[in-house]
Amino acid sequence: SSELTQDPVVSVALGQTVRITCQGDSLRTYFATWYQQQKPGQTPVLLIYGENIRPSGIPERFSGSISGTTASLTITGAQAEDEADYYCNSRDNSGNVIFGGGTKLTVL
Amino acid sequence: QVRLQESGPGLVKPSQTLSLTCTVSGASISSPNYYWGWIRQPPGKGLEWIGSFYHGVTTYYNPSLKSRVTISVDKSKNQFSLELNSMTATDTAVYFCARQPIEVVSLHFDSWGQGTLVTVSS
């Protein structure tokens, strides 16, 4: 498969833990990267890349993991400001750059 | 601190060619440590990689857009440009330029421009 599949909508209660997933065959070979986009059209923010690496300034409540062909972004103790769109990013089996379709996270 | 800034027309007529420029400051587009690329986002839709270049020499394009895309480089101005021909309404999108550290297995874009909205309409 040359796609990354994400659930379109996920919700979480304030302060609870939520997992956003990204499924793709190429994730057996390549890491998934995660971005947060506060509003469509705004600049995405790099959250997680490689083996669970957080760039400077990204809160510790964001973490990444992989199991087989499914990568996960976990937010431990979701905050109101975490309500946003989340995109995974990796390569397909030909090495081309691909993005998942995005997950809209609602914090209740 | 690296900064990327897109520039170009906000409105393009159908069948015409889009030309956008990304001006980079705080880093050299000739650096062997980075790719530089274009990504777009149609209204209400997800992110789509358009293409990237490396070291001002090698270019890589999304197979679905390859026949219509050209990325070129002006090292003297530290700029790179996107040309997308035969524009249609489906090419209406926010276009971002971004920097991609040269890592094969852990691909990521670590710096982005603010994006520029391009509308295709007569």
Short mmCIF file of C-alpha atoms in Angstrom, two decimals:
data_model
loop_
_atom_site.label_atom_id
_atom_site.label_comp_id
_atom_site.label_asym_id
_atom_site.label_seq_id
_atom_site.Cartn_x
_atom_site.Cartn_y
_atom_site.Cartn_z
CA SER A 1 0.00 0.00 0.00
CA SER A 2 1.19 3.53 -0.71
CA GLU A 3 -1.20 5.23 1.70
CA LEU A 4 -1.32 6.32 5.30
CA THR A 5 -4.76 5.89 6.86
CA GLN A 6 -5.98 7.98 9.79
CA ASP A 7 -9.33 8.10 11.59
CA PRO A 8 -11.03 11.35 10.45
CA VAL A 9 -12.37 12.33 13.85
CA VAL A 10 -11.29 11.50 17.40
CA SER A 11 -12.50 13.01 20.66
CA VAL A 12 -11.08 13.06 24.17
CA ALA A 13 -12.23 14.41 27.50
CA LEU A 14 -10.16 17.22 28.96
CA GLY A 15 -7.24 15.80 30.94
CA GLN A 16 -7.61 12.30 29.57
CA THR A 17 -5.29 10.34 27.31
CA VAL A 18 -5.95 9.91 23.61
CA ARG A 19 -4.25 7.90 20.88
CA ILE A 20 -4.33 8.99 17.25
CA THR A 21 -3.31 6.29 14.82
CA CYS A 22 -1.78 6.12 11.35
CA GLN A 23 -1.73 2.85 9.44
CA GLY A 24 0.41 2.04 6.43
CA ASP A 25 2.46 -0.88 5.12
CA SER A 26 5.49 1.37 4.58
CA LEU A 27 5.65 2.00 8.32
CA ARG A 28 7.43 -1.34 8.62
CA THR A 29 10.35 0.42 6.92
CA TYR A 30 9.99 4.12 7.66
CA PHE A 31 9.16 6.06 10.81
CA ALA A 32 5.99 8.13 11.01
CA THR A 33 6.21 11.84 11.67
CA TRP A 34 3.40 13.78 13.35
CA TYR A 35 2.30 17.38 12.83
CA GLN A 36 -0.32 19.53 14.52
CA GLN A 37 -2.29 22.07 12.52
CA GLN A 38 -4.40 24.37 14.66
CA LYS A 39 -6.61 25.50 11.79
CA PRO A 40 -6.71 24.41 8.16
CA GLY A 41 -4.32 26.50 6.11
CA GLN A 42 -2.14 27.41 9.07
CA THR A 43 1.45 26.27 9.26
CA PRO A 44 1.75 22.71 10.57
CA VAL A 45 3.88 22.25 13.68
CA LEU A 46 6.30 19.33 13.88
CA LEU A 47 5.44 17.27 16.97
CA ILE A 48 7.21 13.92 16.74
CA TYR A 49 9.68 12.35 14.32
CA GLY A 50 12.02 9.39 14.20
CA GLU A 51 12.06 7.18 17.25
CA ASN A 52 9.78 9.38 19.38
CA ILE A 53 11.86 12.57 19.06
CA ARG A 54 10.20 15.80 20.16
CA PRO A 55 11.60 19.08 18.81
CA SER A 56 12.44 21.75 21.32
CA GLY A 57 9.32 23.39 22.72
CA ILE A 58 6.96 20.46 22.18
CA PRO A 59 5.32 19.44 25.48
CA GLU A 60 6.17 16.06 26.98
CA ARG A 61 2.51 15.03 26.87
CA PHE A 62 3.00 14.27 23.15
CA SER A 63 4.66 10.93 22.37
CA GLY A 64 4.94 8.56 19.44
CA SER A 65 5.08 4.80 19.09
CA ILE A 66 4.83 2.08 16.46
CA SER A 67 3.34 -1.39 16.42
CA GLY A 68 3.66 -3.30 13.20
CA THR A 69 2.21 -1.11 10.47
CA THR A 70 0.39 1.26 12.83
CA ALA A 71 2.01 4.37 14.27
CA SER A 72 0.39 6.18 17.16
CA LEU A 73 0.52 9.68 18.55
CA THR A 74 -0.44 9.70 22.21
CA ILE A 75 -1.46 12.80 24.09
CA THR A 76 -1.30 12.16 27.83
CA GLY A 77 -3.53 14.61 29.66
CA ALA A 78 -5.12 16.40 26.71
CA GLN A 79 -5.47 20.16 27.03
CA ALA A 80 -8.00 22.45 25.42
CA GLU A 81 -5.29 23.86 23.17
CA ASP A 82 -4.66 20.39 21.76
CA GLU A 83 -7.90 20.61 19.79
CA ALA A 84 -6.55 20.65 16.26
CA ASP A 85 -5.93 18.57 13.16
CA TYR A 86 -3.15 16.00 13.31
CA TYR A 87 -1.32 14.60 10.30
CA CYS A 88 1.08 11.71 9.97
CA ASN A 89 3.80 11.77 7.33
CA SER A 90 6.22 9.18 6.02
CA ARG A 91 7.31 7.55 2.78
CA ASP A 92 5.52 5.06 0.59
CA ASN A 93 7.22 1.84 -0.44
CA SER A 94 8.77 3.67 -3.41
CA GLY A 95 10.32 6.28 -1.14
CA ASN A 96 7.94 9.10 -2.09
CA VAL A 97 6.71 11.50 0.59
CA ILE A 98 3.14 10.83 1.69
CA PHE A 99 0.76 12.27 4.27
CA GLY A 100 -2.16 10.70 6.05
CA GLY A 101 -5.59 12.18 5.55
CA GLY A 102 -5.56 13.87 8.94
CA THR A 103 -7.42 13.43 12.21
CA LYS A 104 -9.55 16.16 13.73
CA LEU A 105 -9.21 16.00 17.50
CA THR A 106 -11.99 17.40 19.64
CA VAL A 107 -11.33 18.03 23.33
CA LEU A 108 -14.56 17.74 25.29
CA GLN B 1 16.83 30.62 12.86
CA VAL B 2 15.64 29.57 9.43
CA ARG B 3 12.73 31.43 7.86
CA LEU B 4 10.83 30.55 4.70
CA GLN B 5 8.49 32.92 2.89
CA GLU B 6 6.27 32.06 -0.06
CA SER B 7 5.37 34.66 -2.66
CA GLY B 8 3.35 34.69 -5.83
CA PRO B 9 -0.07 35.42 -7.30
CA GLY B 10 -3.15 34.66 -5.26
CA LEU B 11 -5.28 34.12 -8.34
CA VAL B 12 -4.55 32.05 -11.41
CA LYS B 13 -6.81 31.43 -14.40
CA PRO B 14 -7.68 27.89 -15.46
CA SER B 15 -5.14 26.34 -17.85
CA GLN B 16 -2.48 28.85 -16.83
CA THR B 17 0.80 28.13 -15.07
CA LEU B 18 1.29 28.86 -11.38
CA SER B 19 4.64 30.30 -10.36
CA LEU B 20 5.55 30.56 -6.69
CA THR B 21 8.83 31.47 -5.03
CA CYS B 22 10.14 30.54 -1.61
CA THR B 23 12.73 32.86 -0.14
CA VAL B 24 14.90 31.32 2.55
CA SER B 25 16.80 33.21 5.23
CA GLY B 26 18.92 31.86 8.04
CA ALA B 27 20.03 28.78 6.08
CA SER B 28 21.49 27.98 2.69
CA ILE B 29 19.46 26.03 0.16
CA SER B 30 22.80 24.65 -1.06
CA SER B 31 23.40 22.92 2.26
CA PRO B 32 24.04 19.16 1.90
CA ASN B 33 22.03 18.59 5.08
CA TYR B 34 18.57 19.43 3.76
CA TYR B 35 15.99 18.92 1.09
CA TRP B 36 13.67 21.83 0.34
CA GLY B 37 10.15 21.22 -0.83
CA TRP B 38 6.62 22.26 -1.63
CA ILE B 39 3.46 20.99 0.05
CA ARG B 40 -0.12 22.08 -0.56
CA GLN B 41 -3.48 21.87 1.19
CA PRO B 42 -6.76 22.30 -0.70
CA PRO B 43 -9.56 23.96 1.30
CA GLY B 44 -11.02 21.51 3.78
CA LYS B 45 -8.60 18.75 2.77
CA GLY B 46 -5.32 17.27 3.89
CA LEU B 47 -1.67 17.93 3.12
CA GLU B 48 -0.18 16.82 -0.19
CA TRP B 49 3.52 16.73 -1.01
CA ILE B 50 4.29 18.28 -4.38
CA GLY B 51 8.03 17.81 -4.68
CA SER B 52 11.46 18.48 -3.22
CA PHE B 53 14.98 19.21 -4.35
CA TYR B 54 18.37 18.43 -2.90
CA HIS B 55 21.58 20.43 -3.06
CA GLY B 56 20.10 22.54 -5.81
CA VAL B 57 20.59 19.68 -8.23
CA THR B 58 18.32 16.69 -7.73
CA THR B 59 14.55 17.01 -7.80
CA TYR B 60 11.84 14.58 -6.65
CA TYR B 61 8.20 14.95 -7.53
CA ASN B 62 4.90 13.46 -6.42
CA PRO B 63 4.14 10.88 -9.13
CA SER B 64 0.56 12.19 -9.36
CA LEU B 65 1.80 15.69 -10.23
CA LYS B 66 5.10 14.94 -11.92
CA SER B 67 3.92 15.68 -15.46
CA ARG B 68 2.91 19.24 -14.49
CA VAL B 69 5.52 20.28 -11.92
CA THR B 70 8.92 21.89 -12.10
CA ILE B 71 10.99 22.99 -9.11
CA SER B 72 13.91 25.27 -9.85
CA VAL B 73 16.58 26.93 -7.77
CA ASP B 74 18.27 30.34 -7.66
CA LYS B 75 21.27 29.84 -5.39
CA SER B 76 22.37 33.47 -5.74
CA LYS B 77 19.11 34.64 -4.16
CA ASN B 78 18.72 31.63 -1.84
CA GLN B 79 15.32 31.02 -3.39
CA PHE B 80 13.54 28.10 -4.96
CA SER B 81 10.47 28.15 -7.13
CA LEU B 82 7.51 26.02 -8.06
CA GLU B 83 5.85 25.94 -11.46
CA LEU B 84 2.61 24.00 -11.87
CA ASN B 85 1.08 24.09 -15.32
CA SER B 86 -2.40 23.41 -16.67
CA MET B 87 -4.02 24.67 -13.49
CA THR B 88 -7.60 23.68 -12.70
CA ALA B 89 -9.97 24.42 -9.82
CA THR B 90 -8.72 21.30 -8.03
CA ASP B 91 -5.31 23.00 -7.71
CA THR B 92 -6.84 25.69 -5.50
CA ALA B 93 -4.94 25.33 -2.24
CA VAL B 94 -2.65 26.86 0.33
CA TYR B 95 0.88 26.24 -0.90
CA PHE B 96 3.66 25.83 1.66
CA CYS B 97 7.39 25.65 1.21
CA ALA B 98 9.31 23.68 3.82
CA ARG B 99 12.71 22.37 4.85
CA GLN B 100 13.35 18.65 5.16
CA PRO B 101 16.45 17.38 6.97
CA ILE B 102 18.25 14.74 4.96
CA GLU B 103 17.09 11.61 6.74
CA VAL B 104 15.75 8.68 4.79
CA VAL B 105 14.05 6.64 7.47
CA SER B 106 12.78 9.46 9.68
CA LEU B 107 11.46 11.86 7.08
CA HIS B 108 10.20 15.14 8.51
CA PHE B 109 9.70 18.78 7.60
CA ASP B 110 11.13 20.89 10.42
CA SER B 111 10.53 24.42 9.17
CA TRP B 112 7.62 25.74 7.14
CA GLY B 113 6.62 28.96 5.48
CA GLN B 114 3.35 30.60 6.47
CA GLY B 115 1.70 29.41 3.27
CA THR B 116 0.06 31.29 0.43
CA LEU B 117 -3.46 30.74 -0.84
CA VAL B 118 -3.74 30.22 -4.58
CA THR B 119 -7.20 30.28 -6.13
CA VAL B 120 -7.85 29.02 -9.63
CA SER B 121 -10.71 30.93 -11.18
CA SER B 122 -11.54 32.78 -14.36
#
